[in-house]
Tab-separated table of C-alpha atoms and ligand atoms in Angstrom:
chain	number	residue	atom	x	y	z
A	643	MET	CA	-0.127	-0.051	0.138
A	644	TRP	CA	2.565	2.797	0.988
A	645	ALA	CA	4.283	1.231	-2.529
A	646	VAL	CA	1.475	2.127	-4.755
A	647	ALA	CA	0.672	5.108	-2.732
A	648	GLY	CA	4.097	5.943	-2.703
A	649	GLY	CA	4.825	5.768	-6.058
A	650	ALA	CA	1.800	7.488	-7.212
A	651	GLY	CA	2.217	10.161	-5.372
A	652	PHE	CA	5.448	10.742	-7.044
A	653	ALA	CA	5.197	9.918	-10.276
A	654	LEU	CA	1.985	12.377	-10.269
A	655	LEU	CA	4.072	15.006	-8.940
A	656	GLU	CA	7.154	14.171	-11.401
A	657	GLY	CA	4.708	14.758	-13.916
A	658	LEU	CA	3.278	18.331	-12.967
A	659	LEU	CA	7.333	19.405	-12.384
A	660	GLY	CA	7.671	17.798	-16.035
A	661	LEU	CA	4.905	19.594	-17.555
A	662	LEU	CA	5.347	22.449	-14.947
A	663	ARG	CA	8.857	22.955	-15.394
A	664	PRO	CA	10.111	21.467	-19.051
A	665	ALA	CA	13.628	21.977	-18.653
A	666	GLN	CA	13.340	19.515	-15.939
A	667	GLY	CA	14.503	17.867	-18.445
A	668	VAL	CA	11.954	16.360	-21.570
A	669	ALA	CA	9.397	18.124	-22.748
A	670	TYR	CA	6.835	16.096	-20.355
A	671	GLN	CA	3.984	14.904	-21.782
A	672	TRP	CA	0.479	13.348	-20.022
A	673	LEU	CA	0.978	10.238	-22.018
A	674	ASP	CA	4.237	9.531	-19.853
A	675	LEU	CA	2.754	9.045	-16.373
A	676	PRO	CA	1.437	5.344	-17.264
A	677	LEU	CA	5.022	4.240	-17.947
A	678	SER	CA	6.464	6.345	-15.344
A	679	LEU	CA	3.706	5.910	-12.793
A	680	LEU	CA	4.976	2.032	-13.346
A	681	GLY	CA	8.943	2.276	-13.194
A	682	TRP	CA	8.221	4.351	-9.643
A	683	VAL	CA	5.730	1.794	-8.527
A	684	LEU	CA	8.382	-0.600	-9.004
A	685	VAL	CA	11.597	0.644	-6.935
A	686	ALA	CA	9.046	2.149	-4.012
A	687	THR	CA	7.859	-2.276	-4.608
A	688	LEU	CA	11.204	-2.662	-4.431
A	689	LEU	CA	12.305	-0.557	-1.162
A	690	SER	CA	9.200	-2.137	0.729
A	691	LEU	CA	9.508	-5.662	0.374
A	692	PRO	CA	8.428	-8.099	3.745
A	693	ARG	CA	11.495	-10.427	4.038
A	694	HIS	CA	14.725	-8.806	5.440
A	695	GLY	CA	16.644	-10.822	2.665
A	696	GLU	CA	14.411	-9.366	-0.532
A	697	ARG	CA	15.046	-6.013	1.152
A	698	LEU	CA	18.755	-6.306	1.061
A	699	ALA	CA	19.036	-7.650	-1.890
A	700	SER	CA	16.991	-5.013	-3.873
A	701	GLY	CA	18.583	-2.884	-1.656
A	702	VAL	CA	21.919	-3.182	-3.097
A	703	LEU	CA	20.166	-4.412	-6.413
A	704	LEU	CA	19.117	-0.216	-6.073
A	705	ALA	CA	21.876	1.628	-3.708
A	706	LEU	CA	24.033	-0.142	-7.453
A	707	VAL	CA	21.165	0.961	-10.951
A	708	LEU	CA	20.247	3.688	-9.833
A	709	PRO	CA	23.430	6.174	-9.248
A	710	VAL	CA	23.998	4.800	-12.313
A	711	LEU	CA	20.673	5.522	-14.401
A	712	LEU	CA	20.151	9.144	-12.562
A	713	GLY	CA	24.331	9.854	-12.116
A	714	SER	CA	24.352	10.999	-8.743
A	715	PRO	CA	26.393	8.793	-6.152
A	716	TRP	CA	23.509	9.890	-3.321
A	717	TRP	CA	20.210	8.122	-4.398
A	718	ALA	CA	23.304	4.388	-3.272
A	719	LEU	CA	22.628	6.262	0.171
A	720	LEU	CA	18.293	6.004	-0.528
A	721	GLY	CA	18.656	2.357	-1.709
A	722	LEU	CA	20.608	1.698	1.308
A	723	LEU	CA	18.239	3.421	3.060
A	724	GLY	CA	15.407	1.732	1.813
A	725	LEU	CA	17.024	-1.889	3.432
A	726	VAL	CA	17.071	-0.580	6.308
A	727	ILE	CA	13.858	1.277	7.231
A	728	PRO	CA	11.605	1.078	4.271
A	729	LYS	CA	9.839	3.469	5.016
A	730	VAL	CA	11.142	6.530	5.832
A	731	GLY	CA	13.440	5.087	2.598
A	732	ILE	CA	10.505	5.881	0.327
A	733	ALA	CA	10.065	9.087	1.717
A	734	ALA	CA	13.458	10.035	1.687
A	735	PHE	CA	13.853	8.670	-2.116
A	736	ALA	CA	10.886	10.329	-2.961
A	737	SER	CA	12.218	14.052	-1.661
A	738	MET	CA	14.982	13.367	-3.218
A	739	GLY	CA	13.730	12.655	-6.934
A	740	LEU	CA	11.572	15.804	-6.012
A	741	LEU	CA	14.516	17.973	-4.580
A	742	SER	CA	16.929	17.345	-7.642
A	743	ALA	CA	14.299	17.470	-9.926
A	744	TRP	CA	13.161	20.873	-8.148
A	745	LEU	CA	16.641	21.791	-8.196
A	746	HIS	CA	17.866	22.029	-11.787
A	747	PRO	CA	18.178	23.989	-14.623
A	748	ARG	CA	14.766	26.029	-14.534
A	749	GLU	CA	13.592	27.527	-18.742
A	750	SER	CA	13.995	30.587	-17.346
A	751	LEU	CA	13.922	32.805	-21.110
A	752	GLU	CA	13.294	36.256	-20.356
A	753	GLN	CA	11.057	38.810	-21.684
A	754	ALA	CA	12.768	40.596	-25.204
A	755	THR	CA	14.013	43.454	-23.834
A	756	HIS	CA	14.571	45.181	-27.732
A	757	PRO	CA	11.275	43.449	-29.433
A	758	GLU	CA	12.438	45.174	-32.342
A	759	LEU	CA	15.453	43.301	-32.999
A	760	PRO	CA	15.104	40.372	-35.432
A	761	GLY	CA	14.903	37.092	-34.261
A	762	LEU	CA	17.965	34.734	-34.760
A	763	MET	CA	18.673	31.288	-34.366
A	764	LEU	CA	21.723	29.224	-34.543
A	765	ILE	CA	21.838	25.171	-35.058
A	766	THR	CA	24.430	23.533	-35.230
A	767	VAL	CA	24.221	19.670	-36.080
A	768	ASP	CA	27.058	17.802	-34.840
A	769	THR	CA	29.051	15.579	-37.306
A	770	LEU	CA	26.958	16.935	-40.619
A	771	ARG	CA	29.880	16.434	-43.849
A	772	PHE	CA	29.397	18.420	-46.236
A	773	ASP	CA	29.280	15.592	-48.814
A	774	HIS	CA	26.286	13.836	-46.975
A	775	ALA	CA	24.334	17.953	-46.599
A	776	PRO	CA	21.272	16.573	-48.928
A	777	GLY	CA	20.854	13.767	-46.419
A	778	LEU	CA	19.567	16.211	-43.694
A	779	LEU	CA	17.675	19.369	-45.062
A	780	GLY	CA	17.536	18.080	-48.845
A	781	GLN	CA	18.966	20.804	-50.570
A	782	LEU	CA	22.410	22.211	-51.461
A	783	PRO	CA	23.983	24.119	-48.645
A	784	VAL	CA	26.694	26.214	-49.119
A	785	GLN	CA	30.232	24.656	-48.679
A	786	ALA	CA	31.932	25.914	-45.549
A	787	VAL	CA	36.009	24.878	-43.883
A	788	SER	CA	35.888	24.456	-40.334
A	789	ALA	CA	38.971	25.354	-38.205
A	790	ALA	CA	39.124	22.485	-36.540
A	791	PRO	CA	38.385	18.903	-37.132
A	792	TRP	CA	36.536	18.216	-34.153
A	793	THR	CA	34.267	19.986	-31.633
A	794	LEU	CA	36.074	21.975	-28.966
A	795	PRO	CA	38.352	23.897	-31.885
A	796	ALA	CA	35.398	24.063	-33.590
A	797	MET	CA	32.629	25.922	-31.480
A	798	ASP	CA	35.439	27.563	-30.427
A	799	SER	CA	35.549	29.535	-33.524
A	800	VAL	CA	32.404	29.336	-34.420
A	801	MET	CA	31.667	31.475	-31.096
A	802	LEU	CA	34.680	33.794	-31.718
A	803	GLY	CA	34.392	34.664	-34.536
A	804	VAL	CA	38.355	33.433	-35.563
A	805	SER	CA	40.637	30.351	-36.519
A	806	ALA	CA	41.362	28.027	-34.456
A	807	VAL	CA	45.276	28.924	-35.755
A	808	GLU	CA	44.401	32.641	-34.247
A	809	HIS	CA	42.738	31.580	-30.420
A	810	GLY	CA	44.754	28.386	-30.032
A	811	GLY	CA	42.183	27.046	-27.693
A	812	GLY	CA	40.996	23.892	-27.667
A	813	ARG	CA	44.902	22.413	-27.670
A	814	GLU	CA	44.608	18.747	-25.279
A	815	GLY	CA	47.780	18.788	-23.581
A	816	GLU	CA	48.678	16.628	-20.252
A	817	THR	CA	46.033	17.770	-17.237
A	818	GLY	CA	43.686	19.600	-19.290
A	819	VAL	CA	43.710	21.783	-22.556
A	820	THR	CA	44.037	25.689	-23.550
A	821	ARG	CA	40.421	27.821	-23.211
A	822	PRO	CA	40.651	30.463	-25.749
A	823	LYS	CA	39.714	34.648	-24.364
A	824	GLY	CA	37.896	37.288	-26.005
A	825	ALA	CA	34.061	38.107	-26.651
A	826	ARG	CA	31.831	35.734	-27.567
A	827	LEU	CA	28.731	35.643	-30.330
A	828	ALA	CA	26.506	35.723	-27.441
A	829	GLU	CA	28.477	37.999	-25.239
A	830	ARG	CA	28.428	40.185	-28.420
A	831	LEU	CA	24.270	39.767	-28.706
A	832	LYS	CA	24.105	40.534	-25.704
A	833	GLU	CA	25.141	43.929	-25.469
A	834	GLN	CA	23.193	44.592	-29.030
A	835	GLY	CA	20.205	43.570	-26.368
A	836	TYR	CA	19.317	40.599	-27.678
A	837	VAL	CA	18.183	38.317	-24.773
A	838	ASN	CA	20.058	34.817	-25.363
A	839	SER	CA	19.041	31.130	-24.337
A	840	ALA	CA	20.903	27.904	-25.353
A	841	TRP	CA	19.651	24.004	-25.571
A	842	VAL	CA	22.943	22.173	-26.017
A	843	CYS	CA	24.662	18.841	-25.856
A	844	ASN	CA	27.778	16.655	-26.238
A	845	PRO	CA	30.484	16.955	-23.148
A	846	HIS	CA	32.810	19.659	-25.036
A	847	LEU	CA	29.925	22.166	-25.499
A	848	ARG	CA	29.584	21.739	-21.522
A	849	PRO	CA	29.441	25.558	-18.763
A	850	GLU	CA	32.845	24.898	-17.248
A	851	LEU	CA	34.719	25.076	-20.554
A	852	GLY	CA	32.797	28.515	-21.043
A	853	PHE	CA	30.117	28.320	-23.351
A	854	ASP	CA	27.709	29.412	-21.528
A	855	ARG	CA	29.126	32.618	-21.469
A	856	GLY	CA	26.744	35.231	-22.588
A	857	PHE	CA	23.491	32.859	-22.213
A	858	GLU	CA	21.258	34.098	-19.838
A	859	SER	CA	19.916	31.042	-20.097
A	860	PHE	CA	21.215	27.999	-20.755
A	861	VAL	CA	20.834	24.126	-20.776
A	862	HIS	CA	23.165	21.228	-21.111
A	863	SER	CA	21.733	17.660	-21.543
A	864	ASP	CA	24.251	16.133	-18.954
A	865	THR	CA	22.471	18.608	-16.393
A	866	TRP	CA	19.510	16.427	-16.792
A	867	ARG	CA	19.357	13.864	-13.665
A	868	ASP	CA	16.559	14.097	-12.587
A	869	PRO	CA	13.836	10.954	-12.562
A	870	VAL	CA	12.657	12.181	-16.086
A	871	LEU	CA	15.187	10.893	-17.583
A	872	LEU	CA	15.199	8.137	-15.922
A	873	ARG	CA	12.530	6.910	-17.258
A	874	PHE	CA	13.785	7.315	-20.969
A	875	LEU	CA	17.001	5.594	-19.758
A	876	VAL	CA	14.277	2.636	-19.135
A	877	GLN	CA	12.746	3.051	-22.459
A	878	ASP	CA	16.231	3.136	-23.660
A	879	ARG	CA	17.530	-0.027	-22.155
A	880	MET	CA	14.111	-1.557	-22.992
A	881	GLN	CA	14.124	-0.773	-26.911
A	882	ARG	CA	17.749	-2.625	-26.788
A	883	TRP	CA	16.323	-6.084	-25.539
A	884	THR	CA	13.682	-5.887	-27.457
A	885	GLY	CA	15.596	-5.084	-30.487
A	886	GLU	CA	14.132	-2.005	-32.072
A	887	ILE	CA	16.243	0.943	-33.060
A	888	PRO	CA	17.676	2.207	-28.995
A	889	HIS	CA	16.552	6.395	-29.277
A	890	MET	CA	18.109	7.219	-26.595
A	891	TRP	CA	20.499	9.822	-28.317
A	892	ARG	CA	17.342	10.923	-30.640
A	893	ALA	CA	15.367	11.236	-27.497
A	894	ARG	CA	18.103	13.711	-26.178
A	895	ASP	CA	17.977	15.523	-29.472
A	896	GLN	CA	14.449	15.093	-29.839
A	897	ALA	CA	13.857	16.596	-25.731
A	898	LEU	CA	16.558	19.740	-27.358
A	899	VAL	CA	14.225	20.415	-30.658
A	900	SER	CA	11.514	19.918	-28.315
A	901	LEU	CA	12.427	22.938	-25.683
A	902	ALA	CA	13.947	24.493	-28.338
A	903	MET	CA	10.341	25.315	-30.372
A	904	ARG	CA	9.297	26.329	-26.838
A	905	ASP	CA	11.716	29.445	-27.580
A	906	VAL	CA	9.904	29.738	-30.935
A	907	GLU	CA	6.497	28.981	-29.996
A	908	ARG	CA	7.498	32.310	-27.453
A	909	GLY	CA	8.166	34.792	-30.572
A	910	MET	CA	12.071	35.171	-31.382
A	911	GLU	CA	11.845	38.752	-31.445
A	912	GLY	CA	15.047	40.245	-29.575
A	913	ARG	CA	16.065	36.601	-28.407
A	914	PHE	CA	19.226	34.184	-29.906
A	915	VAL	CA	18.595	31.270	-29.458
A	916	TRP	CA	21.787	28.098	-29.889
A	917	LEU	CA	20.538	24.569	-30.390
A	918	HIS	CA	22.841	22.496	-30.370
A	919	ILE	CA	21.803	18.543	-31.253
A	920	LEU	CA	24.680	15.025	-32.105
A	921	GLY	CA	22.544	12.659	-33.879
A	922	PRO	CA	24.683	12.391	-36.834
A	923	HIS	CA	27.818	12.207	-33.860
A	924	GLU	CA	26.271	8.713	-32.743
A	925	TYR	CA	26.078	6.665	-35.966
A	926	LEU	CA	27.969	4.179	-34.651
A	927	ARG	CA	26.214	3.453	-31.132
A	928	ASP	CA	23.494	1.967	-32.284
A	929	PRO	CA	24.589	-2.035	-31.560
A	930	VAL	CA	20.557	-3.165	-32.934
A	931	GLN	CA	22.680	-1.930	-36.556
A	932	VAL	CA	26.378	-3.402	-35.872
A	933	GLY	CA	27.269	-5.612	-39.091
A	934	ALA	CA	25.487	-3.270	-41.422
A	935	ASP	CA	27.308	-1.141	-43.325
A	936	THR	CA	29.373	2.326	-41.759
A	937	GLY	CA	28.374	4.617	-44.289
A	938	GLU	CA	24.348	3.021	-44.498
A	939	LEU	CA	24.367	3.889	-40.707
A	940	TYR	CA	26.013	7.938	-41.419
A	941	ALA	CA	23.342	8.235	-43.444
A	942	LEU	CA	20.138	7.070	-41.735
A	943	ALA	CA	21.756	9.081	-39.006
A	944	VAL	CA	21.726	12.337	-40.356
A	945	GLU	CA	18.426	11.832	-42.014
A	946	ARG	CA	16.522	11.000	-38.459
A	947	SER	CA	18.321	14.622	-37.289
A	948	GLY	CA	16.684	16.087	-40.559
A	949	ASN	CA	13.608	14.353	-39.411
A	950	ASP	CA	14.215	15.373	-35.924
A	951	LEU	CA	14.963	19.191	-36.720
A	952	ALA	CA	11.867	19.542	-40.284
A	953	ALA	CA	8.889	21.251	-37.090
A	954	LEU	CA	11.174	23.232	-35.775
A	955	LEU	CA	12.885	24.898	-38.980
A	956	GLN	CA	8.536	24.951	-40.496
A	957	ALA	CA	7.880	26.759	-37.154
A	958	ILE	CA	10.339	29.568	-36.747
A	959	PRO	CA	8.419	32.648	-38.047
A	960	SER	CA	9.493	34.974	-40.785
A	961	GLY	CA	11.372	37.590	-40.493
A	962	THR	CA	13.830	34.991	-38.029
A	963	ARG	CA	17.273	34.561	-39.284
A	964	VAL	CA	19.103	31.392	-38.985
A	965	LEU	CA	21.857	30.034	-40.348
A	966	LEU	CA	22.535	26.012	-39.653
A	967	MET	CA	25.618	24.614	-39.754
A	968	SER	CA	28.223	21.997	-38.678
A	969	ASP	CA	30.828	21.891	-36.652
A	970	HIS	CA	32.738	19.468	-38.497
A	971	GLY	CA	33.006	16.651	-40.957
A	972	GLU	CA	33.858	12.861	-40.710
A	973	SER	CA	36.339	10.520	-42.024
A	974	LEU	CA	34.129	7.261	-43.100
A	975	GLY	CA	36.854	5.082	-44.687
A	976	GLU	CA	39.008	7.720	-47.022
A	977	GLY	CA	42.884	6.846	-46.678
A	978	GLY	CA	41.952	4.767	-44.983
A	979	LEU	CA	40.500	6.857	-41.443
A	980	TRP	CA	36.746	6.482	-39.623
A	981	GLY	CA	35.583	8.811	-37.005
A	982	HIS	CA	37.217	12.998	-36.733
A	983	GLY	CA	39.530	14.926	-34.990
A	984	THR	CA	42.741	12.562	-36.914
A	985	ASP	CA	43.516	14.708	-39.803
A	986	LEU	CA	43.437	17.871	-41.383
A	987	SER	CA	40.747	16.628	-44.990
A	988	ASP	CA	38.184	17.609	-46.641
A	989	ALA	CA	36.181	14.610	-45.469
A	990	GLN	CA	36.658	16.187	-41.797
A	991	LEU	CA	36.624	19.850	-42.376
A	992	LEU	CA	33.725	20.210	-44.970
A	993	VAL	CA	30.871	21.325	-43.470
A	994	PRO	CA	27.371	22.533	-45.078
A	995	ALA	CA	25.133	26.330	-43.317
A	996	TRP	CA	22.014	26.785	-44.588
A	997	VAL	CA	20.753	30.760	-43.925
A	998	MET	CA	17.018	31.393	-43.587
A	999	GLY	CA	15.531	33.916	-43.532
A	1000	MET	CA	17.561	36.753	-45.163
A	1001	SER	CA	19.686	37.046	-48.757
A	1002	LEU	CA	23.109	36.642	-47.660
A	1003	PRO	CA	25.112	37.071	-50.954
A	1004	MET	CA	27.327	34.347	-51.302
A	1005	ALA	CA	30.380	34.260	-52.948
A	1006	GLU	CA	32.081	31.306	-55.302
A	1007	GLY	CA	33.811	28.966	-53.338
A	1008	PRO	CA	34.258	28.011	-49.439
A	1009	VAL	CA	33.359	30.619	-46.981
A	1010	PHE	CA	35.366	30.162	-43.187
A	1011	SER	CA	33.092	28.249	-41.074
A	1012	TRP	CA	34.028	31.254	-37.971
A	1013	ASP	CA	32.543	33.348	-40.176
A	1014	LEU	CA	29.529	33.103	-40.886
A	1015	PRO	CA	27.580	33.640	-37.259
A	1016	GLY	CA	29.374	36.845	-38.010
A	1017	ALA	CA	27.962	37.072	-41.934
A	1018	VAL	CA	24.519	36.110	-40.259
A	1019	PHE	CA	24.054	37.133	-36.909
A	1020	GLU	CA	25.556	40.546	-36.978
A	1021	GLY	CA	26.076	42.311	-40.629
A	1022	GLN	CA	29.661	41.666	-41.314
A	1023	ALA	CA	30.780	40.832	-45.235
A	1024	LEU	CA	31.627	37.131	-46.104
A	1025	THR	CA	34.315	36.514	-48.197
A	1026	SER	CA	35.576	33.112	-49.382
A	1027	HIS	CA	38.992	32.503	-49.169
A	1028	PRO	CA	41.696	30.880	-51.345
A	1029	GLN	CA	43.103	29.453	-48.986
A	1030	ALA	CA	41.724	28.616	-44.923
A	1031	PRO	CA	43.777	28.027	-41.802
A	1032	VAL	CA	42.988	25.040	-39.925
A	1033	THR	CA	44.771	22.675	-37.034
A	1034	GLY	CA	43.204	20.458	-34.133
A	1035	VAL	CA	44.052	17.045	-34.672
A	1036	ARG	CA	43.964	16.065	-31.364
A	1037	GLY	CA	47.236	14.102	-30.168
A	1038	ASP	CA	48.842	16.271	-32.536
A	1039	PRO	CA	48.783	19.926	-31.449
A	1040	GLN	CA	51.090	21.238	-33.024
A	1041	ARG	CA	49.993	20.604	-36.542
A	1042	ALA	CA	48.807	22.957	-38.279
A	1043	ALA	CA	47.917	23.444	-42.943
A	1044	LEU	CA	46.556	25.650	-45.096
A	1045	ARG	CA	43.965	24.309	-46.880
A	1046	SER	CA	42.898	25.289	-51.052
A	1047	ALA	CA	41.392	24.311	-53.568
A	1048	SER	CA	44.872	22.116	-54.829
A	1049	GLY	CA	45.002	20.705	-51.293
A	1050	TYR	CA	46.726	21.001	-47.225
A	1051	GLN	CA	49.927	22.759	-46.625
A	1052	ALA	CA	51.726	22.435	-43.634
A	1053	LEU	CA	51.776	25.514	-41.213
A	1054	ASP	CA	54.060	26.270	-38.847
A	1055	LEU	CA	52.388	27.122	-35.488
A	1056	SER	CA	55.933	27.396	-33.712
A	1057	GLN	CA	55.039	31.370	-33.732
A	1058	GLY	CA	51.833	30.783	-32.664
A	1059	ILE	CA	49.950	32.320	-28.963
A	1060	VAL	CA	51.149	30.524	-26.284
A	1061	LEU	CA	47.651	29.813	-23.674
A	1062	ASP	CA	47.418	28.360	-20.153
A	1063	GLU	CA	45.575	24.311	-19.886
A	1064	LEU	CA	42.452	24.856	-18.668
A	1065	ASP	CA	42.894	21.748	-15.910
A	1066	LEU	CA	39.474	20.062	-16.747
A	1067	GLY	CA	39.563	17.234	-13.087
A	1068	PRO	CA	36.412	15.514	-13.082
A	1069	LEU	CA	35.651	16.758	-16.226
A	1070	LYS	CA	38.512	14.829	-17.997
A	1071	GLY	CA	37.313	11.585	-16.121
A	1072	GLN	CA	34.102	11.578	-17.816
A	1073	LEU	CA	34.980	12.840	-21.577
A	1074	GLU	CA	37.861	9.701	-21.805
A	1075	ALA	CA	34.479	7.404	-20.322
A	1076	LEU	CA	32.363	8.357	-23.037
A	1077	GLY	CA	35.314	8.708	-25.889
A	1078	TYR	CA	35.553	11.633	-26.226
A	1079	ILE	CA	39.409	12.318	-25.511
A	1080	GLY	CA	41.058	9.769	-27.081
A	1081	PHE	CA	39.001	9.004	-29.471
A	1082	PRO	CA	40.599	6.029	-31.341
A	1083	SER	CA	41.587	6.498	-34.460
A	1084	ASP	CA	42.152	3.443	-36.828
B	1139	ZN	ZN1	31.650	17.938	-32.565
């Protein structure tokens, strides 16, 4: 009885919190309630099993499983408390869940202070190669040269408006990584009066690395540690077992898109919204299809991201300037290379860019990806350049080149700027565990 009442009450509160405060995790729907109810009743039942041995087993199980699922070691204590004093355990468990949900980043988009300013939206799709771009939107984009073949230095360039050779950020050393200085896009727009919000994923775009600078509201999906996310994790596991396509990665992207959609629906005037989704990056994380052709998996992931973005792109009000682009490409076997961050090559550096809501005079030939936000959002001139300075091979921070139509000519970085390394601390371990540091170059 206690278990059912506790589980039901918690599920209901979770639903209310999820509906009232969608930034708690993912946009919550009433249809989610039955599954959520089932999950919490199950947890509460395990904690209140009558026999000591059963309670011991379930308490240990929960103490092991919950911290993994919910991302915080505190949940282990609750599992143990539940096995010793069941009712107190359930109560503590529910309070902890509510507290964690309550304390999570709120949707805090403030009123636009300068509604006369045109709405601006930057959508970055991770790991999208230029030649796979039509799979995303079905139309040919502008070709841009990214500053670097992986997220951190490439997105530093997008936000700072200078090449990675110039800003020197994203060079990995013994303890951490170099972080560049300078005013970022959101900071510059804020000075103009924009109210900025961001919905992002990818550990390299975490606030610790400076990507939240200038944003009034910055929500990174890694901060979703609350019970609403638990439901998606359970769904993910279930779909793996039943052989359906697991969609945890896609669920996160869809959640980010739906949260950005809320901004769009409120009206874009005077706002700058940044959305980053990871879809194409995750094409090899699909265990159901191991053995399938890698290129096909990649193309499928790109297509899915296009489907995820379709409704949002349609909903963006006219008059909003939209820049949709990628941070870097992906090697799909060219020169025996796979992945990204491993080479200065067109496969990893050529990215697509689409501009909507304004006409941007385009020069012949590729443009610098780091020139695009300034051109679309700040009215700076956009020209094509015969040569692009590129760098950012992981494990070889001194490697740089000038990319031109005829190839890559080595560039000497010895005169380059030297920046202090930011000690990543525990984040380094997380990045390694997720495979974001030491990406295999096989
Ligand atoms: Zn990336």
